[in-house]
């Protein structure tokens, strides 16, 4: 009609998929599967995993971190490459997939963190992501001569840490580098600035000695599920990884974060929430259940019990394994995992042995077992019900455990129009549909 602007139909909402990479698999005993990767410092194996992620058109690869070695816990917590170093290596052998590494706001410093992730963004051509964590296990403190602060203080420090890092990233304008041979001007001094931050936890002059990142700012990832963690995510995060065991629980967490965002001048579509899921894929539902049973038969009770103790924050060795899960108070450590696991136990009437098996399978994350069609149906339901904007996929082992998902489940999601067939854009920010921020 003349004089009336006809707006195009908005594109359909599509899933985002992240790969949570633990080289020996998310299942605590996944490395025992015949032919599985056993060494998380094997760069060749990690490069193959990254190639598979790109073949599956994943948005990003995400690597958690651990700041202490415990041979009694998950094998990938104790033997691993340092995340930023590993992602820098992967940047040279990948073209599209985002590269997310973890760095602690409790044991790190803002200037070094801002510089390192801006550097990764330049090396990768705009694909860097920082998983900002407060750290939760007190064992790490012994490696830094610093006891783990209480939960509230960790988040207070994290808020200031993130603010400083973002200001450091924004302290450079895009065109600060002049390099004019005729005039001899290399940098325009008006286009890079000190931040002169003085706060309770940090005093940082700035700027960093690396120019503005190709994405403007690297993507910020977070995983906190407590109220302070949700508030921090609503204010600063681009992607949130969530811990869940139940669709209604996941929908509630989704709403809790998204509804906080307008208070910080942000819209809900500026943040992607990705529940963690460990998919066990078989040709049939029966075969998938058989695979999971084999994986569970590999679990060493000592390692499994240590992992449960770590997740709950209590020594569980003195309890009756075939009795009900005891009432445990909330601790200062790993609050989200403990809450999700204990809520699941109460909701489903689990014994401590049931909880032990559940935690050993995916370290407290959701286990989804079935044929490619069953898994695709479930992921579609969660996505359409707004339990997530996609998923943080946590294969039980590599490489077959990941190949099964990429070759079986991803094509079904693509056929249903739920997931991309090809990469569009060159930066991680573009893959996530996020605007490039201005300094």
Tab-separated table of C-alpha atoms in Angstrom:
chain	number	residue	atom	x	y	z
A	1	UNK	CA	0.000	0.000	0.000
A	2	UNK	CA	1.400	3.409	-0.986
A	3	UNK	CA	2.803	5.428	1.908
A	4	UNK	CA	2.887	2.429	4.279
A	5	UNK	CA	6.160	0.750	5.106
A	6	UNK	CA	5.822	-3.037	4.891
A	7	UNK	CA	8.061	-4.718	7.432
A	8	UNK	CA	9.636	-8.025	6.605
A	9	UNK	CA	8.891	-11.123	8.619
A	10	UNK	CA	11.456	-11.458	11.402
A	11	UNK	CA	13.731	-14.474	10.987
A	12	UNK	CA	12.732	-17.539	12.983
A	13	UNK	CA	14.484	-18.029	16.303
A	14	UNK	CA	17.328	-20.537	16.054
A	15	UNK	CA	19.298	-22.500	18.610
A	16	UNK	CA	22.830	-21.750	19.672
A	17	UNK	CA	25.088	-24.707	20.391
A	18	UNK	CA	28.201	-24.587	22.508
A	19	UNK	CA	30.631	-27.449	23.062
A	20	UNK	CA	31.846	-27.898	26.621
A	21	UNK	CA	35.203	-29.522	26.036
A	22	UNK	CA	36.625	-31.902	28.595
A	23	UNK	CA	39.156	-33.978	26.688
A	24	UNK	CA	38.360	-37.219	28.491
A	25	UNK	CA	34.626	-36.558	28.225
A	26	UNK	CA	32.081	-35.138	30.639
A	27	UNK	CA	31.315	-38.581	32.034
A	28	UNK	CA	33.792	-39.207	34.830
A	29	UNK	CA	34.729	-42.577	33.303
A	30	UNK	CA	34.210	-41.696	29.628
A	31	UNK	CA	37.921	-42.135	28.966
A	32	UNK	CA	37.496	-45.871	29.572
A	33	UNK	CA	35.311	-46.266	26.473
A	34	UNK	CA	37.278	-48.209	23.847
A	35	UNK	CA	39.182	-45.797	21.628
A	36	UNK	CA	38.295	-42.720	23.696
A	37	UNK	CA	40.661	-39.787	24.172
A	38	UNK	CA	42.570	-40.245	27.423
A	39	UNK	CA	44.920	-37.250	27.442
A	40	UNK	CA	43.533	-33.698	27.619
A	41	UNK	CA	46.984	-32.305	26.812
A	42	UNK	CA	47.022	-34.013	23.387
A	43	UNK	CA	46.737	-31.021	21.052
A	44	UNK	CA	46.156	-33.226	18.012
A	45	UNK	CA	43.090	-34.785	19.650
A	46	UNK	CA	41.800	-31.361	20.690
A	47	UNK	CA	42.257	-30.034	17.155
A	48	UNK	CA	40.176	-32.945	15.861
A	49	UNK	CA	37.430	-32.091	18.368
A	50	UNK	CA	37.486	-28.476	17.154
A	51	UNK	CA	37.190	-29.592	13.521
A	52	UNK	CA	34.168	-31.683	14.451
A	53	UNK	CA	32.579	-28.683	16.202
A	54	UNK	CA	33.008	-26.623	13.033
A	55	UNK	CA	31.611	-29.454	10.934
A	56	UNK	CA	28.569	-29.344	13.211
A	57	UNK	CA	28.356	-25.536	12.797
A	58	UNK	CA	28.650	-24.984	16.563
A	59	UNK	CA	28.710	-21.416	17.820
A	60	UNK	CA	31.603	-21.935	20.188
A	61	UNK	CA	33.920	-24.275	22.017
A	62	UNK	CA	34.024	-23.582	25.720
A	63	UNK	CA	36.687	-24.797	28.142
A	64	UNK	CA	36.259	-24.637	31.896
A	65	UNK	CA	39.250	-24.579	34.186
A	66	UNK	CA	40.545	-26.009	37.428
A	67	UNK	CA	43.193	-24.334	39.545
A	68	UNK	CA	44.403	-27.356	41.474
A	69	UNK	CA	45.287	-30.985	40.731
A	70	UNK	CA	43.368	-33.779	42.458
A	71	UNK	CA	44.057	-37.305	41.141
A	72	UNK	CA	40.923	-38.524	42.941
A	73	UNK	CA	38.551	-36.288	40.970
A	74	UNK	CA	37.551	-36.010	37.301
A	75	UNK	CA	40.592	-36.827	35.117
A	76	UNK	CA	40.177	-33.729	32.947
A	77	UNK	CA	40.330	-31.518	36.028
A	78	UNK	CA	43.842	-32.717	36.835
A	79	UNK	CA	45.485	-33.199	33.410
A	80	UNK	CA	44.790	-30.371	30.947
A	81	UNK	CA	46.279	-27.543	28.947
A	82	UNK	CA	45.865	-23.990	30.224
A	83	UNK	CA	42.664	-22.704	28.530
A	84	UNK	CA	43.885	-19.474	26.932
A	85	UNK	CA	46.997	-21.151	25.571
A	86	UNK	CA	44.904	-23.951	24.112
A	87	UNK	CA	42.368	-21.594	22.511
A	88	UNK	CA	45.162	-19.527	20.956
A	89	UNK	CA	46.491	-22.717	19.365
A	90	UNK	CA	43.003	-23.640	18.098
A	91	UNK	CA	42.596	-20.154	16.634
A	92	UNK	CA	45.236	-21.022	14.040
A	93	UNK	CA	43.540	-24.267	12.954
A	94	UNK	CA	39.865	-23.173	12.925
A	95	UNK	CA	38.023	-20.502	10.941
A	96	UNK	CA	34.521	-20.032	12.314
A	97	UNK	CA	33.853	-21.503	15.749
A	98	UNK	CA	34.068	-19.253	18.816
A	99	UNK	CA	36.785	-19.950	21.378
A	100	UNK	CA	35.828	-19.586	25.037
A	101	UNK	CA	38.332	-19.897	27.885
A	102	UNK	CA	37.908	-19.575	31.636
A	103	UNK	CA	39.769	-17.089	33.823
A	104	UNK	CA	39.054	-16.545	37.515
A	105	UNK	CA	38.006	-13.201	38.958
A	106	UNK	CA	39.096	-14.432	42.387
A	107	UNK	CA	42.680	-15.383	41.556
A	108	UNK	CA	43.354	-13.234	38.487
A	109	UNK	CA	43.740	-9.508	37.859
A	110	UNK	CA	41.706	-7.318	35.470
A	111	UNK	CA	44.566	-5.786	33.470
A	112	UNK	CA	46.152	-9.126	32.555
A	113	UNK	CA	42.749	-10.678	31.810
A	114	UNK	CA	41.655	-7.802	29.557
A	115	UNK	CA	44.947	-7.932	27.676
A	116	UNK	CA	44.924	-11.714	27.240
A	117	UNK	CA	41.382	-11.956	25.876
A	118	UNK	CA	41.802	-8.938	23.609
A	119	UNK	CA	44.914	-10.690	22.278
A	120	UNK	CA	42.958	-13.909	21.683
A	121	UNK	CA	40.311	-11.905	19.855
A	122	UNK	CA	42.961	-10.446	17.519
A	123	UNK	CA	44.623	-13.830	16.977
A	124	UNK	CA	41.295	-15.506	16.154
A	125	UNK	CA	39.839	-12.685	14.057
A	126	UNK	CA	37.055	-11.885	16.510
A	127	UNK	CA	36.124	-15.246	18.040
A	128	UNK	CA	37.237	-14.894	21.667
A	129	UNK	CA	35.043	-15.405	24.719
A	130	UNK	CA	35.898	-15.056	28.405
A	131	UNK	CA	34.171	-17.316	30.889
A	132	UNK	CA	34.300	-15.164	34.012
A	133	UNK	CA	34.165	-17.389	37.097
A	134	UNK	CA	34.475	-16.602	40.780
A	135	UNK	CA	36.064	-20.018	41.590
A	136	UNK	CA	34.336	-22.229	44.137
A	137	UNK	CA	36.744	-24.819	45.510
A	138	UNK	CA	38.886	-23.792	48.503
A	139	UNK	CA	41.670	-26.147	47.369
A	140	UNK	CA	42.641	-23.621	44.692
A	141	UNK	CA	43.514	-21.019	47.308
A	142	UNK	CA	46.530	-23.015	48.452
A	143	UNK	CA	48.120	-22.444	45.035
A	144	UNK	CA	47.757	-18.672	45.282
A	145	UNK	CA	48.476	-18.158	48.986
A	146	UNK	CA	44.949	-16.807	49.267
A	147	UNK	CA	42.013	-18.449	51.075
A	148	UNK	CA	38.807	-18.631	49.050
A	149	UNK	CA	36.693	-15.579	49.993
A	150	UNK	CA	33.086	-16.014	51.075
A	151	UNK	CA	30.401	-16.161	48.386
A	152	UNK	CA	29.219	-12.550	48.751
A	153	UNK	CA	32.739	-11.167	48.624
A	154	UNK	CA	33.609	-13.267	45.576
A	155	UNK	CA	30.695	-11.753	43.673
A	156	UNK	CA	31.452	-8.241	44.870
A	157	UNK	CA	35.013	-8.657	43.587
A	158	UNK	CA	33.710	-10.183	40.330
A	159	UNK	CA	31.419	-7.197	39.693
A	160	UNK	CA	34.303	-4.760	40.031
A	161	UNK	CA	36.631	-7.048	38.049
A	162	UNK	CA	34.215	-7.202	35.102
A	163	UNK	CA	33.624	-3.473	35.140
A	164	UNK	CA	37.367	-2.818	34.995
A	165	UNK	CA	37.957	-5.323	32.186
A	166	UNK	CA	35.167	-3.837	30.060
A	167	UNK	CA	36.479	-0.309	30.629
A	168	UNK	CA	39.965	-1.463	29.608
A	169	UNK	CA	38.573	-3.008	26.413
A	170	UNK	CA	36.731	0.245	25.707
A	171	UNK	CA	39.770	2.434	26.416
A	172	UNK	CA	40.873	2.127	22.786
A	173	UNK	CA	38.945	3.573	19.847
A	174	UNK	CA	38.812	1.504	16.673
A	175	UNK	CA	40.946	4.013	14.761
A	176	UNK	CA	43.539	4.788	17.450
A	177	UNK	CA	46.293	3.251	15.300
A	178	UNK	CA	47.318	5.870	12.731
A	179	UNK	CA	50.763	4.677	11.538
A	180	UNK	CA	51.200	7.729	9.292
A	181	UNK	CA	54.704	7.467	7.855
A	182	UNK	CA	54.607	11.019	6.491
A	183	UNK	CA	53.828	12.720	9.805
A	184	UNK	CA	55.457	10.177	12.088
A	185	UNK	CA	52.240	9.752	14.096
A	186	UNK	CA	51.827	6.146	15.175
A	187	UNK	CA	48.989	6.357	17.713
A	188	UNK	CA	46.430	9.114	18.170
A	189	UNK	CA	46.803	9.909	21.890
A	190	UNK	CA	43.200	11.150	22.046
A	191	UNK	CA	41.905	7.733	21.056
A	192	UNK	CA	43.344	5.604	23.824
A	193	UNK	CA	42.703	6.505	27.412
A	194	UNK	CA	43.685	5.725	30.952
A	195	UNK	CA	40.742	4.505	33.048
A	196	UNK	CA	42.217	5.561	36.435
A	197	UNK	CA	40.074	3.055	38.318
A	198	UNK	CA	40.226	3.076	42.099
A	199	UNK	CA	37.898	0.656	43.846
A	200	UNK	CA	37.662	-1.564	46.875
A	201	UNK	CA	39.460	-4.501	45.247
A	202	UNK	CA	41.455	-2.982	42.382
A	203	UNK	CA	43.451	0.073	41.429
A	204	UNK	CA	44.115	0.092	37.672
A	205	UNK	CA	45.418	2.979	35.582
A	206	UNK	CA	45.130	1.486	32.046
A	207	UNK	CA	44.932	1.299	29.142
A	208	UNK	CA	46.095	-2.148	28.056
A	209	UNK	CA	48.815	-2.334	25.424
A	210	UNK	CA	46.698	-4.048	22.788
A	211	UNK	CA	44.286	-2.271	20.422
A	212	UNK	CA	40.513	-2.571	20.412
A	213	UNK	CA	39.330	-6.117	19.804
A	214	UNK	CA	37.840	-7.055	16.409
A	215	UNK	CA	34.517	-7.753	18.153
A	216	UNK	CA	34.749	-4.462	20.033
A	217	UNK	CA	34.752	-6.565	23.180
A	218	UNK	CA	35.271	-10.332	23.495
A	219	UNK	CA	32.101	-12.203	24.442
A	220	UNK	CA	31.516	-12.567	28.191
A	221	UNK	CA	30.339	-15.991	29.402
A	222	UNK	CA	29.080	-16.776	32.896
A	223	UNK	CA	27.695	-19.772	34.745
A	224	UNK	CA	26.535	-18.539	38.161
A	225	UNK	CA	23.053	-19.687	39.213
A	226	UNK	CA	22.782	-18.024	42.635
A	227	UNK	CA	20.901	-14.727	42.983
A	228	UNK	CA	24.141	-12.678	42.866
A	229	UNK	CA	25.271	-14.724	39.875
A	230	UNK	CA	21.996	-14.106	38.045
A	231	UNK	CA	22.219	-10.372	38.716
A	232	UNK	CA	25.805	-10.241	37.452
A	233	UNK	CA	24.821	-12.181	34.329
A	234	UNK	CA	21.833	-9.927	33.628
A	235	UNK	CA	24.101	-6.882	33.791
A	236	UNK	CA	27.239	-8.079	32.004
A	237	UNK	CA	26.989	-11.495	30.301
A	238	UNK	CA	26.445	-12.302	26.632
A	239	UNK	CA	26.037	-16.056	27.219
A	240	UNK	CA	25.038	-17.906	30.393
A	241	UNK	CA	25.646	-21.625	30.905
A	242	UNK	CA	23.101	-23.100	33.304
A	243	UNK	CA	22.986	-26.248	35.439
A	244	UNK	CA	19.628	-27.995	35.322
A	245	UNK	CA	17.875	-31.330	35.713
A	246	UNK	CA	14.305	-30.323	34.907
A	247	UNK	CA	12.525	-28.309	32.195
A	248	UNK	CA	10.408	-26.291	34.627
A	249	UNK	CA	13.470	-25.514	36.711
A	250	UNK	CA	15.277	-24.400	33.553
A	251	UNK	CA	12.350	-22.206	32.471
A	252	UNK	CA	12.341	-20.530	35.879
A	253	UNK	CA	16.090	-19.833	35.678
A	254	UNK	CA	15.632	-18.476	32.150
A	255	UNK	CA	12.949	-16.051	33.305
A	256	UNK	CA	14.886	-15.068	36.438
A	257	UNK	CA	17.844	-13.806	34.415
A	258	UNK	CA	15.983	-12.349	31.432
A	259	UNK	CA	13.533	-10.410	33.620
A	260	UNK	CA	16.418	-8.708	35.416
A	261	UNK	CA	17.947	-7.328	32.218
A	262	UNK	CA	15.725	-4.240	31.619
A	263	UNK	CA	16.871	-2.836	34.974
A	264	UNK	CA	20.366	-2.667	33.459
A	265	UNK	CA	19.228	-1.116	30.185
A	266	UNK	CA	19.421	-4.397	28.300
A	267	UNK	CA	16.885	-6.446	26.341
A	268	UNK	CA	16.441	-10.220	26.806
A	269	UNK	CA	17.662	-10.968	23.286
A	270	UNK	CA	21.085	-9.566	24.211
A	271	UNK	CA	21.864	-12.712	26.210
A	272	UNK	CA	21.756	-16.393	25.261
A	273	UNK	CA	21.065	-18.950	27.988
A	274	UNK	CA	22.420	-22.438	27.296
A	275	UNK	CA	21.553	-25.290	29.687
A	276	UNK	CA	24.259	-27.927	29.965
A	277	UNK	CA	23.335	-31.352	28.576
A	278	UNK	CA	25.266	-34.592	28.260
A	279	UNK	CA	23.739	-36.459	25.287
A	280	UNK	CA	24.210	-40.217	25.076
A	281	UNK	CA	23.203	-41.042	21.495
A	282	UNK	CA	22.343	-44.505	20.172
A	283	UNK	CA	20.732	-45.733	16.992
A	284	UNK	CA	17.717	-46.526	19.182
A	285	UNK	CA	16.625	-45.469	22.642
A	286	UNK	CA	17.496	-48.963	23.863
A	287	UNK	CA	21.016	-48.805	22.485
A	288	UNK	CA	21.550	-45.381	24.088
A	289	UNK	CA	20.457	-46.724	27.487
A	290	UNK	CA	22.845	-49.637	27.056
A	291	UNK	CA	25.699	-47.204	26.320
A	292	UNK	CA	24.925	-45.252	29.472
A	293	UNK	CA	24.820	-48.466	31.518
A	294	UNK	CA	28.277	-49.411	30.217
A	295	UNK	CA	29.614	-45.959	31.092
A	296	UNK	CA	28.187	-46.226	34.598
A	297	UNK	CA	29.796	-49.650	35.048
A	298	UNK	CA	33.193	-47.992	34.472
A	299	UNK	CA	32.839	-45.588	37.420
A	300	UNK	CA	35.432	-45.963	40.153
A	301	UNK	CA	33.567	-45.493	43.438
A	302	UNK	CA	36.420	-43.486	44.965
A	303	UNK	CA	36.453	-40.935	42.152
A	304	UNK	CA	32.675	-40.782	41.983
A	305	UNK	CA	32.379	-40.199	45.719
A	306	UNK	CA	35.048	-37.488	45.652
A	307	UNK	CA	33.230	-35.703	42.842
A	308	UNK	CA	29.939	-35.833	44.792
A	309	UNK	CA	31.710	-34.486	47.887
A	310	UNK	CA	33.106	-31.625	45.798
A	311	UNK	CA	29.712	-30.796	44.313
A	312	UNK	CA	27.809	-30.836	47.622
A	313	UNK	CA	30.535	-29.316	49.757
A	314	UNK	CA	30.331	-32.094	52.387
A	315	UNK	CA	32.233	-35.307	53.015
A	316	UNK	CA	29.693	-37.943	51.946
A	317	UNK	CA	31.698	-41.036	52.927
A	318	UNK	CA	29.913	-41.529	56.270
A	319	UNK	CA	26.361	-41.753	54.904
A	320	UNK	CA	24.282	-44.816	53.990
A	321	UNK	CA	24.498	-45.094	50.209
A	322	UNK	CA	21.150	-46.856	49.969
A	323	UNK	CA	19.383	-44.474	52.327
A	324	UNK	CA	17.718	-41.171	51.495
A	325	UNK	CA	19.791	-38.141	50.588
A	326	UNK	CA	20.459	-36.329	53.893
A	327	UNK	CA	19.330	-32.781	54.548
A	328	UNK	CA	22.424	-30.662	53.980
A	329	UNK	CA	22.750	-26.941	54.604
A	330	UNK	CA	23.931	-24.659	51.816
A	331	UNK	CA	27.670	-24.067	51.844
A	332	UNK	CA	29.857	-21.270	50.521
A	333	UNK	CA	31.065	-23.513	47.709
A	334	UNK	CA	29.474	-24.506	44.378
A	335	UNK	CA	26.011	-23.417	45.465
A	336	UNK	CA	24.276	-23.905	42.120
A	337	UNK	CA	25.365	-27.515	41.612
A	338	UNK	CA	24.471	-28.431	45.189
A	339	UNK	CA	21.043	-26.814	44.936
A	340	UNK	CA	20.200	-28.459	41.591
A	341	UNK	CA	21.307	-31.921	42.741
A	342	UNK	CA	19.555	-31.743	46.119
A	343	UNK	CA	16.359	-30.379	44.550
A	344	UNK	CA	16.420	-33.285	42.085
A	345	UNK	CA	16.896	-35.762	44.939
A	346	UNK	CA	13.944	-34.367	46.904
A	347	UNK	CA	11.738	-34.081	43.823
A	348	UNK	CA	12.344	-37.660	42.651
A	349	UNK	CA	12.930	-39.389	46.007
A	350	UNK	CA	16.479	-40.404	45.127
A	351	UNK	CA	18.771	-42.397	47.372
A	352	UNK	CA	22.334	-41.225	47.901
A	353	UNK	CA	23.459	-43.959	45.486
A	354	UNK	CA	21.076	-42.579	42.841
A	355	UNK	CA	22.516	-39.120	43.354
A	356	UNK	CA	26.053	-40.487	43.206
A	357	UNK	CA	25.310	-42.174	39.859
A	358	UNK	CA	23.635	-39.063	38.492
A	359	UNK	CA	26.570	-36.861	39.451
A	360	UNK	CA	29.160	-39.327	38.181
A	361	UNK	CA	27.443	-39.399	34.798
A	362	UNK	CA	27.667	-35.686	34.004
A	363	UNK	CA	29.058	-33.952	37.101
A	364	UNK	CA	25.602	-32.700	38.095
A	365	UNK	CA	24.418	-31.715	34.618
A	366	UNK	CA	21.394	-33.019	32.719
A	367	UNK	CA	21.829	-36.419	31.035
A	368	UNK	CA	19.748	-36.926	27.875
A	369	UNK	CA	19.771	-40.484	26.572
A	370	UNK	CA	18.136	-41.717	23.352
A	371	UNK	CA	18.088	-42.015	19.583
A	372	UNK	CA	18.904	-38.948	17.457
A	373	UNK	CA	15.175	-38.354	16.972
A	374	UNK	CA	14.419	-38.631	20.703
A	375	UNK	CA	17.206	-36.228	21.597
A	376	UNK	CA	16.239	-33.757	18.861
A	377	UNK	CA	12.591	-33.879	20.009
A	378	UNK	CA	13.591	-33.121	23.594
A	379	UNK	CA	15.947	-30.291	22.673
A	380	UNK	CA	13.267	-28.786	20.431
A	381	UNK	CA	10.720	-28.928	23.268
A	382	UNK	CA	13.070	-27.199	25.710
A	383	UNK	CA	13.984	-24.576	23.114
A	384	UNK	CA	10.395	-23.806	22.131
A	385	UNK	CA	9.278	-23.723	25.775
A	386	UNK	CA	11.968	-21.093	26.497
A	387	UNK	CA	13.935	-23.313	28.833
A	388	UNK	CA	16.995	-22.145	26.920
A	389	UNK	CA	18.201	-20.367	23.797
A	390	UNK	CA	20.207	-23.438	22.855
A	391	UNK	CA	22.443	-25.875	24.684
A	392	UNK	CA	25.928	-26.361	26.051
A	393	UNK	CA	26.655	-29.847	24.720
A	394	UNK	CA	28.837	-31.995	26.978
A	395	UNK	CA	29.793	-35.245	25.186
A	396	UNK	CA	30.359	-38.229	27.500
A	397	UNK	CA	33.605	-39.065	25.683
A	398	UNK	CA	35.551	-38.099	22.557
A	399	UNK	CA	35.593	-38.658	19.709
A	400	UNK	CA	32.670	-41.000	18.997
A	401	UNK	CA	30.500	-39.590	21.769
A	402	UNK	CA	30.624	-36.182	20.074
A	403	UNK	CA	30.501	-37.502	16.510
A	404	UNK	CA	27.238	-39.287	17.355
A	405	UNK	CA	25.634	-35.942	18.223
A	406	UNK	CA	27.065	-33.991	15.285
A	407	UNK	CA	26.264	-36.665	12.687
A	408	UNK	CA	22.951	-37.821	14.182
A	409	UNK	CA	21.217	-35.000	16.037
A	410	UNK	CA	22.454	-31.827	14.311
A	411	UNK	CA	21.089	-32.800	10.831
A	412	UNK	CA	17.615	-33.303	12.347
A	413	UNK	CA	17.734	-29.873	14.005
A	414	UNK	CA	18.833	-28.389	10.667
A	415	UNK	CA	16.031	-30.115	8.759
A	416	UNK	CA	13.522	-28.666	11.224
A	417	UNK	CA	14.894	-25.150	10.706
A	418	UNK	CA	16.072	-24.945	14.302
A	419	UNK	CA	19.807	-24.678	13.654
A	420	UNK	CA	22.057	-23.140	11.003
A	421	UNK	CA	23.269	-25.105	7.990
A	422	UNK	CA	26.154	-22.723	7.267
A	423	UNK	CA	28.089	-20.122	9.216
A	424	UNK	CA	27.042	-16.519	8.631
A	425	UNK	CA	29.332	-13.734	9.777
A	426	UNK	CA	32.965	-13.859	10.768
A	427	UNK	CA	32.917	-13.110	14.501
A	428	UNK	CA	31.432	-14.928	17.466
A	429	UNK	CA	29.368	-11.836	18.227
A	430	UNK	CA	27.812	-12.124	14.753
A	431	UNK	CA	27.094	-15.850	15.246
A	432	UNK	CA	25.252	-14.996	18.446
A	433	UNK	CA	23.305	-12.200	16.751
A	434	UNK	CA	24.788	-9.512	18.997
A	435	UNK	CA	25.616	-5.957	17.966
A	436	UNK	CA	29.203	-4.761	18.117
A	437	UNK	CA	29.519	-2.430	21.142
A	438	UNK	CA	30.974	1.036	20.784
A	439	UNK	CA	33.662	2.319	23.167
